[in-house]
């Protein structure tokens, strides 16, 4: 029987998206920045909506199942997160990254497009700018290259927080 070598993981990261679109975007970013055998294990989970308090609670519950060095939640800011959820996130060392007003707004911001004030307008604008289905990881490949993400990192603080969470510079 052949000997199986185990990949060692030095660092662990949990990324929790509020919904399917966030999950697909996070998977795309992971595919660009995390390669097999690099020593970083990234788990991506979908909290299936229900608001920012639920996303934080979901991340806390996921941390009970495994030990993660870093935990980041990506959620919309169109609903206000409670002080209690913020406090729980801080206590659990969970980074909260808010997409203003929603994930579509963040995507437009990364693409240097105008970001409308409401979630509905962002979704409509995004449908014009990004004709692909946003719930599929492969939809991000063409428009959101590593080159673009690295260029926009300094101008988009939410993107910088996400990329910083994935980098473990020794």
PDB file of C-alpha atoms in Angstrom:
ATOM      1  CA  UNK A   1       0.000   0.000   0.000  1.00  0.00           C
ATOM      2  CA  UNK A   2       1.432   3.419  -0.909  1.00  0.00           C
ATOM      3  CA  UNK A   3       2.452   5.714   1.896  1.00  0.00           C
ATOM      4  CA  UNK A   4       0.266   8.798   2.146  1.00  0.00           C
ATOM      5  CA  UNK A   5       1.965  11.971   3.161  1.00  0.00           C
ATOM      6  CA  UNK A   6      -0.054  14.375   5.219  1.00  0.00           C
ATOM      7  CA  UNK A   7       0.024  18.041   4.408  1.00  0.00           C
ATOM      8  CA  UNK A   8       0.837  20.072   7.446  1.00  0.00           C
ATOM      9  CA  UNK A   9      -1.143  23.184   8.158  1.00  0.00           C
ATOM     10  CA  UNK A  10       0.602  25.812  10.240  1.00  0.00           C
ATOM     11  CA  UNK A  11      -2.164  28.388  10.224  1.00  0.00           C
ATOM     12  CA  UNK A  12      -5.947  28.107  10.182  1.00  0.00           C
ATOM     13  CA  UNK A  13      -8.507  30.653   9.010  1.00  0.00           C
ATOM     14  CA  UNK A  14     -12.302  30.595   9.084  1.00  0.00           C
ATOM     15  CA  UNK A  15     -14.133  32.902   6.673  1.00  0.00           C
ATOM     16  CA  UNK A  16     -17.889  33.210   7.182  1.00  0.00           C
ATOM     17  CA  UNK A  17     -19.988  34.884   4.516  1.00  0.00           C
ATOM     18  CA  UNK A  18     -23.483  36.144   5.168  1.00  0.00           C
ATOM     19  CA  UNK A  19     -24.861  34.401   2.095  1.00  0.00           C
ATOM     20  CA  UNK A  20     -24.122  32.476  -1.087  1.00  0.00           C
ATOM     21  CA  UNK A  21     -22.685  35.477  -2.949  1.00  0.00           C
ATOM     22  CA  UNK A  22     -20.200  36.195  -0.155  1.00  0.00           C
ATOM     23  CA  UNK A  23     -19.277  32.507  -0.031  1.00  0.00           C
ATOM     24  CA  UNK A  24     -18.602  32.404  -3.788  1.00  0.00           C
ATOM     25  CA  UNK A  25     -16.469  35.571  -3.622  1.00  0.00           C
ATOM     26  CA  UNK A  26     -14.509  34.269  -0.628  1.00  0.00           C
ATOM     27  CA  UNK A  27     -13.865  30.972  -2.433  1.00  0.00           C
ATOM     28  CA  UNK A  28     -12.552  32.906  -5.419  1.00  0.00           C
ATOM     29  CA  UNK A  29     -10.212  34.997  -3.254  1.00  0.00           C
ATOM     30  CA  UNK A  30      -9.023  31.842  -1.501  1.00  0.00           C
ATOM     31  CA  UNK A  31      -8.273  30.198  -4.855  1.00  0.00           C
ATOM     32  CA  UNK A  32      -6.077  33.163  -5.805  1.00  0.00           C
ATOM     33  CA  UNK A  33      -4.160  33.624  -2.566  1.00  0.00           C
ATOM     34  CA  UNK A  34      -3.984  30.200  -0.921  1.00  0.00           C
ATOM     35  CA  UNK A  35      -2.231  27.370  -2.722  1.00  0.00           C
ATOM     36  CA  UNK A  36      -2.052  23.724  -1.734  1.00  0.00           C
ATOM     37  CA  UNK A  37       0.751  22.980   0.661  1.00  0.00           C
ATOM     38  CA  UNK A  38       1.344  26.636   1.577  1.00  0.00           C
ATOM     39  CA  UNK A  39       0.742  25.930   5.257  1.00  0.00           C
ATOM     40  CA  UNK A  40      -2.511  27.872   5.530  1.00  0.00           C
ATOM     41  CA  UNK A  41      -5.814  26.042   5.888  1.00  0.00           C
ATOM     42  CA  UNK A  42      -8.854  28.142   5.011  1.00  0.00           C
ATOM     43  CA  UNK A  43     -12.409  27.044   5.750  1.00  0.00           C
ATOM     44  CA  UNK A  44     -15.271  28.971   4.163  1.00  0.00           C
ATOM     45  CA  UNK A  45     -18.798  28.793   5.555  1.00  0.00           C
ATOM     46  CA  UNK A  46     -22.146  30.301   4.546  1.00  0.00           C
ATOM     47  CA  UNK A  47     -24.293  31.643   7.409  1.00  0.00           C
ATOM     48  CA  UNK A  48     -27.367  31.725   5.113  1.00  0.00           C
ATOM     49  CA  UNK A  49     -28.385  35.306   5.873  1.00  0.00           C
ATOM     50  CA  UNK A  50     -30.698  36.286   8.738  1.00  0.00           C
ATOM     51  CA  UNK A  51     -28.759  39.463   9.562  1.00  0.00           C
ATOM     52  CA  UNK A  52     -25.424  40.411  11.071  1.00  0.00           C
ATOM     53  CA  UNK A  53     -26.158  39.099  14.586  1.00  0.00           C
ATOM     54  CA  UNK A  54     -26.860  35.644  13.161  1.00  0.00           C
ATOM     55  CA  UNK A  55     -23.637  35.697  11.105  1.00  0.00           C
ATOM     56  CA  UNK A  56     -21.564  36.486  14.207  1.00  0.00           C
ATOM     57  CA  UNK A  57     -23.398  33.813  16.212  1.00  0.00           C
ATOM     58  CA  UNK A  58     -22.838  31.318  13.386  1.00  0.00           C
ATOM     59  CA  UNK A  59     -19.094  32.097  13.349  1.00  0.00           C
ATOM     60  CA  UNK A  60     -18.901  31.623  17.127  1.00  0.00           C
ATOM     61  CA  UNK A  61     -20.639  28.241  16.831  1.00  0.00           C
ATOM     62  CA  UNK A  62     -18.232  27.176  14.057  1.00  0.00           C
ATOM     63  CA  UNK A  63     -15.312  28.016  16.345  1.00  0.00           C
ATOM     64  CA  UNK A  64     -16.649  25.546  18.902  1.00  0.00           C
ATOM     65  CA  UNK A  65     -16.147  22.743  16.357  1.00  0.00           C
ATOM     66  CA  UNK A  66     -12.549  23.593  15.459  1.00  0.00           C
ATOM     67  CA  UNK A  67      -9.725  25.825  16.595  1.00  0.00           C
ATOM     68  CA  UNK A  68      -9.017  28.670  14.163  1.00  0.00           C
ATOM     69  CA  UNK A  69      -6.220  31.203  14.481  1.00  0.00           C
ATOM     70  CA  UNK A  70      -8.164  33.831  12.604  1.00  0.00           C
ATOM     71  CA  UNK A  71     -11.892  34.238  12.031  1.00  0.00           C
ATOM     72  CA  UNK A  72     -13.441  36.803   9.716  1.00  0.00           C
ATOM     73  CA  UNK A  73     -17.081  37.475   8.904  1.00  0.00           C
ATOM     74  CA  UNK A  74     -18.116  39.232   5.699  1.00  0.00           C
ATOM     75  CA  UNK A  75     -21.566  40.743   6.058  1.00  0.00           C
ATOM     76  CA  UNK A  76     -23.792  43.484   4.715  1.00  0.00           C
ATOM     77  CA  UNK A  77     -24.131  46.771   6.586  1.00  0.00           C
ATOM     78  CA  UNK A  78     -27.700  47.460   5.429  1.00  0.00           C
ATOM     79  CA  UNK A  79     -28.848  45.996   8.759  1.00  0.00           C
ATOM     80  CA  UNK A  80     -27.305  47.274  11.985  1.00  0.00           C
ATOM     81  CA  UNK A  81     -25.298  44.852  14.075  1.00  0.00           C
ATOM     82  CA  UNK A  82     -26.228  44.903  17.767  1.00  0.00           C
ATOM     83  CA  UNK A  83     -23.821  46.002  20.482  1.00  0.00           C
ATOM     84  CA  UNK A  84     -24.174  42.533  22.021  1.00  0.00           C
ATOM     85  CA  UNK A  85     -23.051  40.823  18.796  1.00  0.00           C
ATOM     86  CA  UNK A  86     -20.118  43.244  18.451  1.00  0.00           C
ATOM     87  CA  UNK A  87     -19.073  42.479  22.016  1.00  0.00           C
ATOM     88  CA  UNK A  88     -19.364  38.713  21.448  1.00  0.00           C
ATOM     89  CA  UNK A  89     -17.312  38.998  18.253  1.00  0.00           C
ATOM     90  CA  UNK A  90     -14.618  40.990  20.033  1.00  0.00           C
ATOM     91  CA  UNK A  91     -14.518  38.486  22.904  1.00  0.00           C
ATOM     92  CA  UNK A  92     -14.238  35.615  20.416  1.00  0.00           C
ATOM     93  CA  UNK A  93     -11.595  37.480  18.353  1.00  0.00           C
ATOM     94  CA  UNK A  94     -13.785  37.547  15.260  1.00  0.00           C
ATOM     95  CA  UNK A  95     -13.067  40.242  12.712  1.00  0.00           C
ATOM     96  CA  UNK A  96     -16.194  41.821  11.272  1.00  0.00           C
ATOM     97  CA  UNK A  97     -15.870  43.154   7.742  1.00  0.00           C
ATOM     98  CA  UNK A  98     -18.906  45.058   6.555  1.00  0.00           C
ATOM     99  CA  UNK A  99     -19.842  45.424   2.876  1.00  0.00           C
ATOM    100  CA  UNK A 100     -21.509  48.800   2.412  1.00  0.00           C
ATOM    101  CA  UNK A 101     -24.400  48.573   1.855  1.00  0.00           C
ATOM    102  CA  UNK A 102     -24.122  44.961   0.625  1.00  0.00           C
ATOM    103  CA  UNK A 103     -21.687  42.549  -1.060  1.00  0.00           C
ATOM    104  CA  UNK A 104     -22.633  43.968  -4.460  1.00  0.00           C
ATOM    105  CA  UNK A 105     -21.541  47.392  -3.204  1.00  0.00           C
ATOM    106  CA  UNK A 106     -18.159  45.969  -2.219  1.00  0.00           C
ATOM    107  CA  UNK A 107     -17.767  44.316  -5.624  1.00  0.00           C
ATOM    108  CA  UNK A 108     -18.594  47.597  -7.390  1.00  0.00           C
ATOM    109  CA  UNK A 109     -16.115  49.430  -5.159  1.00  0.00           C
ATOM    110  CA  UNK A 110     -13.359  46.939  -6.040  1.00  0.00           C
ATOM    111  CA  UNK A 111     -14.131  47.493  -9.737  1.00  0.00           C
ATOM    112  CA  UNK A 112     -13.915  51.310  -9.209  1.00  0.00           C
ATOM    113  CA  UNK A 113     -17.579  51.679 -10.150  1.00  0.00           C
ATOM    114  CA  UNK A 114     -20.109  54.037  -8.590  1.00  0.00           C
ATOM    115  CA  UNK A 115     -21.670  52.454  -5.487  1.00  0.00           C
ATOM    116  CA  UNK A 116     -25.357  53.366  -5.058  1.00  0.00           C
ATOM    117  CA  UNK A 117     -26.705  54.108  -1.587  1.00  0.00           C
ATOM    118  CA  UNK A 118     -29.184  51.232  -1.284  1.00  0.00           C
ATOM    119  CA  UNK A 119     -28.835  47.470  -1.583  1.00  0.00           C
ATOM    120  CA  UNK A 120     -31.523  47.284  -4.282  1.00  0.00           C
ATOM    121  CA  UNK A 121     -29.735  49.866  -6.425  1.00  0.00           C
ATOM    122  CA  UNK A 122     -26.395  48.094  -5.860  1.00  0.00           C
ATOM    123  CA  UNK A 123     -27.876  44.798  -7.022  1.00  0.00           C
ATOM    124  CA  UNK A 124     -29.320  46.466 -10.145  1.00  0.00           C
ATOM    125  CA  UNK A 125     -26.021  48.235 -10.933  1.00  0.00           C
ATOM    126  CA  UNK A 126     -24.053  45.060 -10.302  1.00  0.00           C
ATOM    127  CA  UNK A 127     -26.249  43.118 -12.735  1.00  0.00           C
ATOM    128  CA  UNK A 128     -25.216  45.586 -15.457  1.00  0.00           C
ATOM    129  CA  UNK A 129     -21.495  45.677 -14.591  1.00  0.00           C
ATOM    130  CA  UNK A 130     -21.125  41.973 -13.769  1.00  0.00           C
ATOM    131  CA  UNK A 131     -23.444  40.002 -16.058  1.00  0.00           C
ATOM    132  CA  UNK A 132     -22.458  36.649 -14.513  1.00  0.00           C
ATOM    133  CA  UNK A 133     -24.266  34.852 -11.680  1.00  0.00           C
ATOM    134  CA  UNK A 134     -22.654  36.121  -8.455  1.00  0.00           C
ATOM    135  CA  UNK A 135     -23.441  32.970  -6.493  1.00  0.00           C
ATOM    136  CA  UNK A 136     -20.944  30.970  -8.576  1.00  0.00           C
ATOM    137  CA  UNK A 137     -17.215  31.118  -7.829  1.00  0.00           C
ATOM    138  CA  UNK A 138     -16.237  30.970 -11.505  1.00  0.00           C
ATOM    139  CA  UNK A 139     -18.146  34.215 -12.143  1.00  0.00           C
ATOM    140  CA  UNK A 140     -15.365  36.179 -10.448  1.00  0.00           C
ATOM    141  CA  UNK A 141     -12.402  34.750 -12.376  1.00  0.00           C
ATOM    142  CA  UNK A 142     -12.453  37.171 -15.301  1.00  0.00           C
ATOM    143  CA  UNK A 143     -13.181  40.484 -13.546  1.00  0.00           C
ATOM    144  CA  UNK A 144     -11.533  39.946 -10.149  1.00  0.00           C
ATOM    145  CA  UNK A 145      -7.959  38.951 -10.939  1.00  0.00           C
ATOM    146  CA  UNK A 146      -5.176  38.874  -8.381  1.00  0.00           C
ATOM    147  CA  UNK A 147      -3.628  41.890 -10.108  1.00  0.00           C
ATOM    148  CA  UNK A 148      -6.833  43.930  -9.681  1.00  0.00           C
ATOM    149  CA  UNK A 149      -7.308  42.862  -6.053  1.00  0.00           C
ATOM    150  CA  UNK A 150      -3.715  43.801  -5.213  1.00  0.00           C
ATOM    151  CA  UNK A 151      -4.108  47.177  -6.961  1.00  0.00           C
ATOM    152  CA  UNK A 152      -7.380  47.978  -5.179  1.00  0.00           C
ATOM    153  CA  UNK A 153      -6.237  46.770  -1.758  1.00  0.00           C
ATOM    154  CA  UNK A 154      -5.117  50.235  -0.596  1.00  0.00           C
ATOM    155  CA  UNK A 155      -8.321  51.929  -1.776  1.00  0.00           C
ATOM    156  CA  UNK A 156     -10.792  49.347  -0.439  1.00  0.00           C
ATOM    157  CA  UNK A 157     -10.298  48.803   3.323  1.00  0.00           C
ATOM    158  CA  UNK A 158     -12.691  45.833   3.412  1.00  0.00           C
ATOM    159  CA  UNK A 159     -10.614  44.060   0.776  1.00  0.00           C
ATOM    160  CA  UNK A 160      -7.414  44.885   2.664  1.00  0.00           C
ATOM    161  CA  UNK A 161      -8.857  43.358   5.848  1.00  0.00           C
ATOM    162  CA  UNK A 162      -9.797  40.179   3.988  1.00  0.00           C
ATOM    163  CA  UNK A 163      -6.407  39.819   2.313  1.00  0.00           C
ATOM    164  CA  UNK A 164      -4.565  40.618   5.561  1.00  0.00           C
ATOM    165  CA  UNK A 165      -6.512  37.842   7.272  1.00  0.00           C
ATOM    166  CA  UNK A 166      -5.235  35.361   4.694  1.00  0.00           C
ATOM    167  CA  UNK A 167      -1.599  36.403   4.802  1.00  0.00           C
ATOM    168  CA  UNK A 168       0.725  34.956   7.372  1.00  0.00           C
ATOM    169  CA  UNK A 169       4.015  36.659   6.568  1.00  0.00           C
ATOM    170  CA  UNK A 170       6.813  34.998   8.467  1.00  0.00           C
TER     171      UNK A 170
END
